[in-house]
Tab-separated table of C-alpha atoms in Angstrom:
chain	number	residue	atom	x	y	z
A	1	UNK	CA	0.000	0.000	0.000
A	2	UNK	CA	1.119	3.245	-0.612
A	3	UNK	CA	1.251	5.273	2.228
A	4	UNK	CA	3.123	8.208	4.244
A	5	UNK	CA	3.759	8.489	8.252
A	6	UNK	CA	5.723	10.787	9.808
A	7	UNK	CA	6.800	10.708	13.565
A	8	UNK	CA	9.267	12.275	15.883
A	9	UNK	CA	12.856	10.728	16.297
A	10	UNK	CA	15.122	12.978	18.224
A	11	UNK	CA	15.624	16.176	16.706
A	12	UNK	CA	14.747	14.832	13.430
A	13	UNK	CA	11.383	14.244	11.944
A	14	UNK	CA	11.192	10.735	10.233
A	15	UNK	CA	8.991	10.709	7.503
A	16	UNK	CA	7.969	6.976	6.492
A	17	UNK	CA	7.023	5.757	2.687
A	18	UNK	CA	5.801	2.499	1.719
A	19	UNK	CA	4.493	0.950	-1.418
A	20	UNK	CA	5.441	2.174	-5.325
A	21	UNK	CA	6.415	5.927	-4.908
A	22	UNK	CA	5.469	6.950	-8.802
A	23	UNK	CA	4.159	9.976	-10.468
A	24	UNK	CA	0.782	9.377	-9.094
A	25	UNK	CA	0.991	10.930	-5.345
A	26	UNK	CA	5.309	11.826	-5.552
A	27	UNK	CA	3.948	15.322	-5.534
A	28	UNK	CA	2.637	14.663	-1.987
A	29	UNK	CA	5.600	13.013	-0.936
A	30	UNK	CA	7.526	16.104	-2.724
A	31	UNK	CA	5.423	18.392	-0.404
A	32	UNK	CA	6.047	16.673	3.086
A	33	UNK	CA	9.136	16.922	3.131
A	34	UNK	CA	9.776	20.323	1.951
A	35	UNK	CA	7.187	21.223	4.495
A	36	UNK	CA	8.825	19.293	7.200
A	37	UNK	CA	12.549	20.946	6.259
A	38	UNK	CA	11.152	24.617	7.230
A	39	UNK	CA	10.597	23.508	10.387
A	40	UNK	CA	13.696	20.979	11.411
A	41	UNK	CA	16.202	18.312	10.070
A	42	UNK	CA	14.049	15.146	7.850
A	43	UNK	CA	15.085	11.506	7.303
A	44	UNK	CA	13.062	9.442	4.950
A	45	UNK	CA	12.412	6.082	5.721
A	46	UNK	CA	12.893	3.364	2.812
A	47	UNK	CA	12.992	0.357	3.958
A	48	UNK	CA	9.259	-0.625	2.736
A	49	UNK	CA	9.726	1.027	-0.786
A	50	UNK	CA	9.296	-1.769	-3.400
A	51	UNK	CA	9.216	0.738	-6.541
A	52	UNK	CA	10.502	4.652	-6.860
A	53	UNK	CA	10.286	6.270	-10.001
A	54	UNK	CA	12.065	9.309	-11.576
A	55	UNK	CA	9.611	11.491	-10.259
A	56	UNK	CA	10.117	10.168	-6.560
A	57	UNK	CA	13.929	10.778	-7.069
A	58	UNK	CA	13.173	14.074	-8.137
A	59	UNK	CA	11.304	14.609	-4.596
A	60	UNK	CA	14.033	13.610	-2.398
A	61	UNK	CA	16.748	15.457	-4.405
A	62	UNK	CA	14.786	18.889	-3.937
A	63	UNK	CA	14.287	17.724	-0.339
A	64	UNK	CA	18.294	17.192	-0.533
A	65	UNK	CA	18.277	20.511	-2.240
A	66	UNK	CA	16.007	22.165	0.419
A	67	UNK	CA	17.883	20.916	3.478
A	68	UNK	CA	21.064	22.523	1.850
A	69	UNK	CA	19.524	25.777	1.225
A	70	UNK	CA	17.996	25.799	4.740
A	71	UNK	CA	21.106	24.128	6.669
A	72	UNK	CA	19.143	21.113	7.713
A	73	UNK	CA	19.710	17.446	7.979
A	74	UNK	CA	18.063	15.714	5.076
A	75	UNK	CA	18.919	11.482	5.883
A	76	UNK	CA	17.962	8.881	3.528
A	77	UNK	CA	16.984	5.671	5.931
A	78	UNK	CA	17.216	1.712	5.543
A	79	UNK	CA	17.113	2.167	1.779
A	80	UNK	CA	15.034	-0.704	0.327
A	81	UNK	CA	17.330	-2.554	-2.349
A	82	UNK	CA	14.838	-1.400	-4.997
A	83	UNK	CA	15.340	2.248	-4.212
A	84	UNK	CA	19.241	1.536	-3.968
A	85	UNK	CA	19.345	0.423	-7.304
A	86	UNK	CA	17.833	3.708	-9.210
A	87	UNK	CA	20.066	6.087	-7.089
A	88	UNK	CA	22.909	3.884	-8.069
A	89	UNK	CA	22.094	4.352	-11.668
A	90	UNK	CA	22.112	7.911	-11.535
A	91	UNK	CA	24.970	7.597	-9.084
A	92	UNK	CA	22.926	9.435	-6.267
A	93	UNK	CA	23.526	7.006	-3.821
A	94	UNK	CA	27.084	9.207	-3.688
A	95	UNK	CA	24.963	12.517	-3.338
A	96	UNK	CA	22.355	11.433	-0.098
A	97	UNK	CA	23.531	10.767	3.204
A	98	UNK	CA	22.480	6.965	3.726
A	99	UNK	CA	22.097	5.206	7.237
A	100	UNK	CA	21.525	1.891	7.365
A	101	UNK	CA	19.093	1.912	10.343
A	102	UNK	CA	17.502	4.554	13.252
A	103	UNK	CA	20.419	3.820	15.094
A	104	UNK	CA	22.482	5.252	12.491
A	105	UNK	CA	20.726	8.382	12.235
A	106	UNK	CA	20.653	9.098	15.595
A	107	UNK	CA	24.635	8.975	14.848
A	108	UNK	CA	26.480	12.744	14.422
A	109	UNK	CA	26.820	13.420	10.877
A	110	UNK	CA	29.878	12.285	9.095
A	111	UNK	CA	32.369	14.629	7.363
B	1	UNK	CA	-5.567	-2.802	-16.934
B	2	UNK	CA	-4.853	-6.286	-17.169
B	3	UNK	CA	-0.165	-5.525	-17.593
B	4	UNK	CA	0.568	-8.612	-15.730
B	5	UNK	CA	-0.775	-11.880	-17.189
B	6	UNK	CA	-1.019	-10.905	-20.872
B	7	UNK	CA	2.151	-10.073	-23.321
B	8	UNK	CA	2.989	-6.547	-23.173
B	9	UNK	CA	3.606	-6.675	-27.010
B	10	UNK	CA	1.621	-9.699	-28.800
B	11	UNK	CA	2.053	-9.504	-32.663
B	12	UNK	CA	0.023	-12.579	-34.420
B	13	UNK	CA	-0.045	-13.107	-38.023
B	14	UNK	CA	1.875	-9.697	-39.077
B	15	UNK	CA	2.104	-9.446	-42.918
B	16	UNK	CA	3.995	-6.012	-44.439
B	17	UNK	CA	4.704	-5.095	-47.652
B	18	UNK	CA	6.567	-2.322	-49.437
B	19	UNK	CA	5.194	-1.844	-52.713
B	20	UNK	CA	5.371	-5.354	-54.637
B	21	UNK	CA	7.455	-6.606	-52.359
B	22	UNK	CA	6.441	-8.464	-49.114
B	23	UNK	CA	8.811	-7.437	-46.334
B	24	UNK	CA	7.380	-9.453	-43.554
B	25	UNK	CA	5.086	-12.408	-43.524
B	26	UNK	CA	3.074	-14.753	-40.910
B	27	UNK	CA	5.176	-12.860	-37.766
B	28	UNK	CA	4.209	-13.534	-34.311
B	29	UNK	CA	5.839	-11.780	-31.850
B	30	UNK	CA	5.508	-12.398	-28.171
B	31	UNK	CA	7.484	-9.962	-25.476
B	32	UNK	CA	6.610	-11.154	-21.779
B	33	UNK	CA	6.611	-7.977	-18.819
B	34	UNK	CA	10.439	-7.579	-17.750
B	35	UNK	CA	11.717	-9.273	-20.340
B	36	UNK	CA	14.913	-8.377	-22.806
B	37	UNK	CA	14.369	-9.136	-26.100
B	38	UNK	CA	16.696	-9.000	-29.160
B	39	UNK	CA	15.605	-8.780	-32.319
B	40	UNK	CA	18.098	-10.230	-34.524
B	41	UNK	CA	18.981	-10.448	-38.560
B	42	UNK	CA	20.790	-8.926	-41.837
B	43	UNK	CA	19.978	-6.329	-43.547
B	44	UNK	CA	16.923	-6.851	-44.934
B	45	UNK	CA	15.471	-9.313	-42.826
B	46	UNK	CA	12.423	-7.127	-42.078
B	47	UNK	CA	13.951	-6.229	-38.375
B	48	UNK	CA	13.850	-2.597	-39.072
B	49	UNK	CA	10.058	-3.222	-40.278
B	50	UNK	CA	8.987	-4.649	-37.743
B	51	UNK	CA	9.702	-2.213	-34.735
B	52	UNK	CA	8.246	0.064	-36.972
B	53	UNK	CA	4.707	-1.502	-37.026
B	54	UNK	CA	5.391	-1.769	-33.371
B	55	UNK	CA	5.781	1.815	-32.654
B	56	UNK	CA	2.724	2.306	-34.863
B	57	UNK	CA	4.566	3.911	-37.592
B	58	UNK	CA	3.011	1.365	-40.262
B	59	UNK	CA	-0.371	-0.347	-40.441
B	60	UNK	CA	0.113	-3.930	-41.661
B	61	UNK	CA	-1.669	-5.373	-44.349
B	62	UNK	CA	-2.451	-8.206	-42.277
B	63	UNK	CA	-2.114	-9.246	-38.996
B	64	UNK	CA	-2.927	-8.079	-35.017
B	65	UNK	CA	-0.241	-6.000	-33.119
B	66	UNK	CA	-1.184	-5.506	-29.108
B	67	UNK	CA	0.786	-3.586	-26.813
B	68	UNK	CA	-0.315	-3.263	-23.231
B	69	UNK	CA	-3.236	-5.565	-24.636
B	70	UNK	CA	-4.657	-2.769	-26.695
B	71	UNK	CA	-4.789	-3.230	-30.766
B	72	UNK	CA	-2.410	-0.042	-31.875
B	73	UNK	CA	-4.040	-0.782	-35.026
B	74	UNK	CA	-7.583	-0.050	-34.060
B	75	UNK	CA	-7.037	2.576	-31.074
B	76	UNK	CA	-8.378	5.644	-31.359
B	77	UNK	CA	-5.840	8.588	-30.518
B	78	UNK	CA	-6.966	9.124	-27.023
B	79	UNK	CA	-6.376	5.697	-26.293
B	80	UNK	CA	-2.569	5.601	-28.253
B	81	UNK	CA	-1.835	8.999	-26.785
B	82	UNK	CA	-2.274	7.036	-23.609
B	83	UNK	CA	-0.157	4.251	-24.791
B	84	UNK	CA	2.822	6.304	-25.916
B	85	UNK	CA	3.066	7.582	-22.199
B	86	UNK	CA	4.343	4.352	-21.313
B	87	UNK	CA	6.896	3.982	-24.102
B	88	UNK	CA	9.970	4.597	-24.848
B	89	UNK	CA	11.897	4.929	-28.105
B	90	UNK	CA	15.388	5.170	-28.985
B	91	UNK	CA	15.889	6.067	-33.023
B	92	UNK	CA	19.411	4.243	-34.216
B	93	UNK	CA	20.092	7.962	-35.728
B	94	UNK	CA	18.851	9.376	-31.973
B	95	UNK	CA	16.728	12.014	-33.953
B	96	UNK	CA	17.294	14.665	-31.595
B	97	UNK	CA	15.746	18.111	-32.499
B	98	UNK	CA	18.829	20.195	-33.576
B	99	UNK	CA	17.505	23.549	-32.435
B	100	UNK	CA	17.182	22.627	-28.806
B	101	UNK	CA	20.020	22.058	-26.753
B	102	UNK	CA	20.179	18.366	-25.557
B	103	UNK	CA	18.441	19.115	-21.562
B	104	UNK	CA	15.616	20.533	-23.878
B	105	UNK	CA	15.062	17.210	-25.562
B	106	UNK	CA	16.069	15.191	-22.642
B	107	UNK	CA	12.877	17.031	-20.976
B	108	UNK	CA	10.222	17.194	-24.084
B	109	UNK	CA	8.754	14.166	-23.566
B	110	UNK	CA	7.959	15.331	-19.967
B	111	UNK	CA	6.375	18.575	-21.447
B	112	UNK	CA	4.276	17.113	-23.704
B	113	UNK	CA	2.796	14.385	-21.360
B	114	UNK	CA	3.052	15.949	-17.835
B	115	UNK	CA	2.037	19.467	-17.650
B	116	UNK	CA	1.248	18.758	-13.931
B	117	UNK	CA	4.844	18.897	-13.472
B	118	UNK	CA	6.798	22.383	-12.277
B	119	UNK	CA	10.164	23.327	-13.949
B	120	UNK	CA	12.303	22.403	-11.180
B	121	UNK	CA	10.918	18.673	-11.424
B	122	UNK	CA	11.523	18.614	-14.910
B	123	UNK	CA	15.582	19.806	-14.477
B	124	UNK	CA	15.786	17.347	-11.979
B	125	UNK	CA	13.987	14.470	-13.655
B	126	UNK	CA	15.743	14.860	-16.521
B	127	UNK	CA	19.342	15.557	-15.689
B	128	UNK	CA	18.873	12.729	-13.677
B	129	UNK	CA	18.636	10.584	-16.828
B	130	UNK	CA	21.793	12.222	-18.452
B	131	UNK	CA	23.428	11.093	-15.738
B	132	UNK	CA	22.435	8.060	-16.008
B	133	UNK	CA	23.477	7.786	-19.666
B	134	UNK	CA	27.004	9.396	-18.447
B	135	UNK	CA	26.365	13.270	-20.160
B	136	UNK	CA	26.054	14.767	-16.827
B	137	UNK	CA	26.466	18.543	-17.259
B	138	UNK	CA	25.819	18.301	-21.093
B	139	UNK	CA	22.406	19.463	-20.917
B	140	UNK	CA	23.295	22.713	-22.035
B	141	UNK	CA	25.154	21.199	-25.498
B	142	UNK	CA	23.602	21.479	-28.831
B	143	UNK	CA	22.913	17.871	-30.948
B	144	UNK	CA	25.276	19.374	-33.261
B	145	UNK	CA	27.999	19.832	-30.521
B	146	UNK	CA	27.879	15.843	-29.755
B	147	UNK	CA	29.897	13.069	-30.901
B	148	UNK	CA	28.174	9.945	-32.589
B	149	UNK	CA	27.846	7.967	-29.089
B	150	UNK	CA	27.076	11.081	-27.379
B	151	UNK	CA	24.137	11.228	-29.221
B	152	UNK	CA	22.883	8.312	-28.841
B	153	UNK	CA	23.542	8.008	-25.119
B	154	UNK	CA	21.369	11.930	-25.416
B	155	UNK	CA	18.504	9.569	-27.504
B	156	UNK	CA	18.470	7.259	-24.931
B	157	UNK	CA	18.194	9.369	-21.783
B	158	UNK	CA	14.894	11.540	-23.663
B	159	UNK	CA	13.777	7.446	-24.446
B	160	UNK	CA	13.771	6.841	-20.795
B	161	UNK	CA	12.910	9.915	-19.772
B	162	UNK	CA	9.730	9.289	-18.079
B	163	UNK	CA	10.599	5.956	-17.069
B	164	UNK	CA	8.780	3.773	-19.532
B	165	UNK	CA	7.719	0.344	-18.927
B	166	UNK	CA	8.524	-0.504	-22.394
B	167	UNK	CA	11.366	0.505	-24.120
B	168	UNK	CA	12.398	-0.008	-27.792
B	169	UNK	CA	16.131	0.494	-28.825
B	170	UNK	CA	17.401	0.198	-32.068
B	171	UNK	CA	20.687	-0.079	-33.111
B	172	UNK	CA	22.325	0.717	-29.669
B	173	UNK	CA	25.929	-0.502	-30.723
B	174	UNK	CA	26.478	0.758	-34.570
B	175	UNK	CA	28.782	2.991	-35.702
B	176	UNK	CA	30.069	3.226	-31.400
B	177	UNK	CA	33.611	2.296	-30.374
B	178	UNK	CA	33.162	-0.532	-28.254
B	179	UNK	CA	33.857	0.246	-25.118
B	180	UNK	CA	30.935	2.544	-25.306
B	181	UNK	CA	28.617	0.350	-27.036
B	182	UNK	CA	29.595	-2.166	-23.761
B	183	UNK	CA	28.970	0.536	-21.793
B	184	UNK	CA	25.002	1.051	-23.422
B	185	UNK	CA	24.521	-2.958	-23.018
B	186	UNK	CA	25.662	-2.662	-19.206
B	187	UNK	CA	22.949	0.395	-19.346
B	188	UNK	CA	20.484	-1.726	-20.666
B	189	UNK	CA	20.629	-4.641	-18.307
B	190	UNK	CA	20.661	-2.043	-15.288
B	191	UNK	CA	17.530	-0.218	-16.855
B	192	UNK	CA	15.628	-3.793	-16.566
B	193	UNK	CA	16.374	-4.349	-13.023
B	194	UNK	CA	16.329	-0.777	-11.186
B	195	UNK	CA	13.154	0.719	-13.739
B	196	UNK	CA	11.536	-2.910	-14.209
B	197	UNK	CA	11.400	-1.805	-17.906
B	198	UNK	CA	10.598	-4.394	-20.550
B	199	UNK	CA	13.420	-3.862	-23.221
B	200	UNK	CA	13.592	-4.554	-26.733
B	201	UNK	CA	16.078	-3.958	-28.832
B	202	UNK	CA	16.964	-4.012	-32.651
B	203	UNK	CA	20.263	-5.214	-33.346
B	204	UNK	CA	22.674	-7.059	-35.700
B	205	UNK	CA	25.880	-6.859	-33.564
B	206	UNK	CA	26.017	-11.090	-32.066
B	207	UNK	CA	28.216	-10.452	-28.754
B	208	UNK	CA	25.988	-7.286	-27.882
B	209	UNK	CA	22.751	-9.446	-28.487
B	210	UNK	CA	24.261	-12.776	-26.724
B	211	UNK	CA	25.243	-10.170	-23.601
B	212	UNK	CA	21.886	-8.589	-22.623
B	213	UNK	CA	19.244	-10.382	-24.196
B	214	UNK	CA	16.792	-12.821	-22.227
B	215	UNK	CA	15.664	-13.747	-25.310
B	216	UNK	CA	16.618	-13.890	-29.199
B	217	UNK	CA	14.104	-13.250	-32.085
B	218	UNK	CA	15.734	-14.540	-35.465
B	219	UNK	CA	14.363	-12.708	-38.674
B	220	UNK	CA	15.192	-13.534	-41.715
B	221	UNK	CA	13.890	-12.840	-45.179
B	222	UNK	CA	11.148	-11.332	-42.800
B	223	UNK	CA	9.958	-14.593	-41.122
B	224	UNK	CA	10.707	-15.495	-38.038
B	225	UNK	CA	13.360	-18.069	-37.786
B	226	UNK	CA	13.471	-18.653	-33.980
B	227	UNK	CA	12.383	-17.199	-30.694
B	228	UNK	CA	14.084	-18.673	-27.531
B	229	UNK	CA	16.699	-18.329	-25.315
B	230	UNK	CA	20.272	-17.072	-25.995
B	231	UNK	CA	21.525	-20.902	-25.278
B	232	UNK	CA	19.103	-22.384	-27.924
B	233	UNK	CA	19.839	-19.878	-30.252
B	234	UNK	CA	23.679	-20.807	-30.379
B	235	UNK	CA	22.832	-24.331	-30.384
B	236	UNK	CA	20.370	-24.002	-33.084
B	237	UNK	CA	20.794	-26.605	-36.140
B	238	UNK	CA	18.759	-24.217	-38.588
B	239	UNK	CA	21.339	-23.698	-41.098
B	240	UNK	CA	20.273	-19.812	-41.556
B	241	UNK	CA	20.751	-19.453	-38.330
B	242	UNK	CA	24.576	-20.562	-38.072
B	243	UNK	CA	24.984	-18.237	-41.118
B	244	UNK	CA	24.321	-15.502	-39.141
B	245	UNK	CA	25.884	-16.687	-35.894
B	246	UNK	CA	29.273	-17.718	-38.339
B	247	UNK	CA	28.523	-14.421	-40.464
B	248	UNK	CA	28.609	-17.043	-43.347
B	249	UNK	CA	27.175	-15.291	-46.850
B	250	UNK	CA	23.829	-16.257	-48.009
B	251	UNK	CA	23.115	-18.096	-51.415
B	252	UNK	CA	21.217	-16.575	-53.165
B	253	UNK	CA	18.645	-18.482	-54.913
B	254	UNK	CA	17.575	-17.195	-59.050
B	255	UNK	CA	14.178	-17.799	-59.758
B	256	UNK	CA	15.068	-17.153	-63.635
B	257	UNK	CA	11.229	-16.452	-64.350
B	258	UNK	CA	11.092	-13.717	-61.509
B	259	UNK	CA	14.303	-12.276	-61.837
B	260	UNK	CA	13.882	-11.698	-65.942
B	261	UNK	CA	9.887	-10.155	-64.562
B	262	UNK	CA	11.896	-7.665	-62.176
B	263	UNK	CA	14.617	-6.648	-65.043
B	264	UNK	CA	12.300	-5.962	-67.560
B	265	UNK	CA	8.467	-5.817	-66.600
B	266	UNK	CA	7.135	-1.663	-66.390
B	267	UNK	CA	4.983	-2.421	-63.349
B	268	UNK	CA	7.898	-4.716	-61.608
């Protein structure tokens, strides 16, 4: 099922997507985490991905782009091997901060 | 719609003719969700032909072609215009608009089917895909400024550019050096697995074909020869076949009675 949570983790919000992240509702996703960003640092939870498209790239790299402008955190979390593999095409997986679990993003940012 | 249990492309009984001359006959053409298909021939064994009736570009004279399970032959354009969102095509020449720079045709595809979409999405979305074809920073290049392979890599990234579930490649290795054409058949195989895209492509080069495909579709003298796996295409006793795999000439058989009609009838 497609579907968006977001709860409190730390200092962080964590903002949770499951199901096929396509064109159809990647605008929504797009506008949750901008929205969170204005207020505080944002990881995204990917663990229960099974499908991202372009367009759901496109959302987390203005969220990346955002966080930048705005000096926030932006932390991509538990990446689902299906995400992995279209931000390794596009070699993005170099661009996003990745943690491998909660634990790691309660973890000081590196570099 | 019903994507999963039927064909994504099911061609049955496709008959094609240029003028006089029949250019395909009796093809059936089967391309399961996911899968890789080659197309595979000479010149002239219709291979060229029949992407064409594929992408809609000819009606046949006989013969049912289905993608997605609709009949491209009888849709009306609402229901094609539809279709094409989910395609993808990249032209062996890459046919990229020379007045635009190469980000602009990277993106047109996105501005002609997704006006929902706000400029910044579009940069994004596709600069993403000229990375992925290795032109990152290019965008700003005219066609004309490109090499050969840089074009086509340019092709491919506007043919993928709103991730298509089915994309059609043709020619991806000719006239490349080949480090870059194994570079595109690396591309390809990746495409399949992170995009799930069904791919097939048109090609004559053997070790490209033998390296990506799933499965092999022999044309020749626009029949189908074969349609099975890589393996069973090597092993194949059908004497055509090792021709091509052994790039063996052809005989060509003289029908004296047709060949003195061609040389000297007005209406040949």
């Amino acid at each position: 099922m497609n579907d968006l949570t977001t709860e409190p983790h730390g200092n962080l919000l964590l903002i949770r997507l499951s199901g096929e992240v396509d064109l159809s509702w990647s605008g929504r996703v797009r506008d949750a985490i901008i929205e969170a960003l204005e207020r505080q640092s944002v990881g995204v939870d990917l663990s229960a991905v099974s499908y991202i498209d372009s367009s759901g790239i496109a959302a987390l790299v203005e969220g990346l782009q955002t966080a930048r402008d705005g000096e926030r955190r932006f932390v991509l979390v538990a990446t689902s091997p299906a995400v992995l593999a279209v931000l390794e095409l596009a070699r993005l997986d170099r661009v996003f901060t990745l943690v491998p679990d909660l634990a790691g993003l309660a973890a000081p940012e590196a570099g | 719609m019903n994507d999963t249990a039927a064909p994504l492309i099911d061609v049955q009984g496709l008959e094609a003719w240029y003028g006089k001359r029949r250019i395909l006959h009796d093809v059936d053409f089967r391309v399961e969700a996911g899968e890789i298909r080659v197309i595979m021939g000479g010149s002239g064994s219709g291979k060229s032909t029949l992407l064409r009736h594929l992408l809609g570009l000819h009606r046949p004279a006989r013969g049912s072609i289905r993608l997605f399970g609709t009949d491209i032959v009888r849709a009306g354009p609402r229901e094609l215009q539809q279709l094409r969102r989910r395609l993808g095509v990249s032209f062996q020449g890459g046919a990229l608009l020379t007045s635009m720079t190469v980000g602009e045709n990277v993106a047109l595809p996105l501005r002609e089917h997704h006006a929902e979409l706000s400029e910044n999405q579009i940069r994004i979305m596709s600069r993403m895909k000229l990375e992925v074809v290795n032109l990152g920073g290019f965008h700003d290049l005219m066609p004309s400024q490109l090499s050969g392979g840089m074009v086509k890599r340019a092709a491919l990234a506007r043919a993928i550019v709103m991730d298509p579930q089915l994309l059609f490649f043709d020619e991806p290795s000719a006239g490349l050096d080949p480090v870059v054409s194994a570079e595109l058949d690396e591309l390809i195989l990746r495409l399949r697995d992170a995009l799930r895209m069904t791919i097939v492509v048109v090609t004559h080069e053997l070790e490209s074909a033998f390296k990506i495909a799933d499965t092999i579709t022999v044309l020749d003298q626009g029949a189908v020869l074969m349609t099975d796996t890589v393996d069973a295409v090597r092993r194949s006793d059908n004497e055509r076949i090792q021709d091509l795999l052994n790039r063996r000439p052809r005989e060509v058989v003289v029908d004296t009675d047709a060949y003195l009609r061609r040389l000297t009838e007005e209406e040949a």
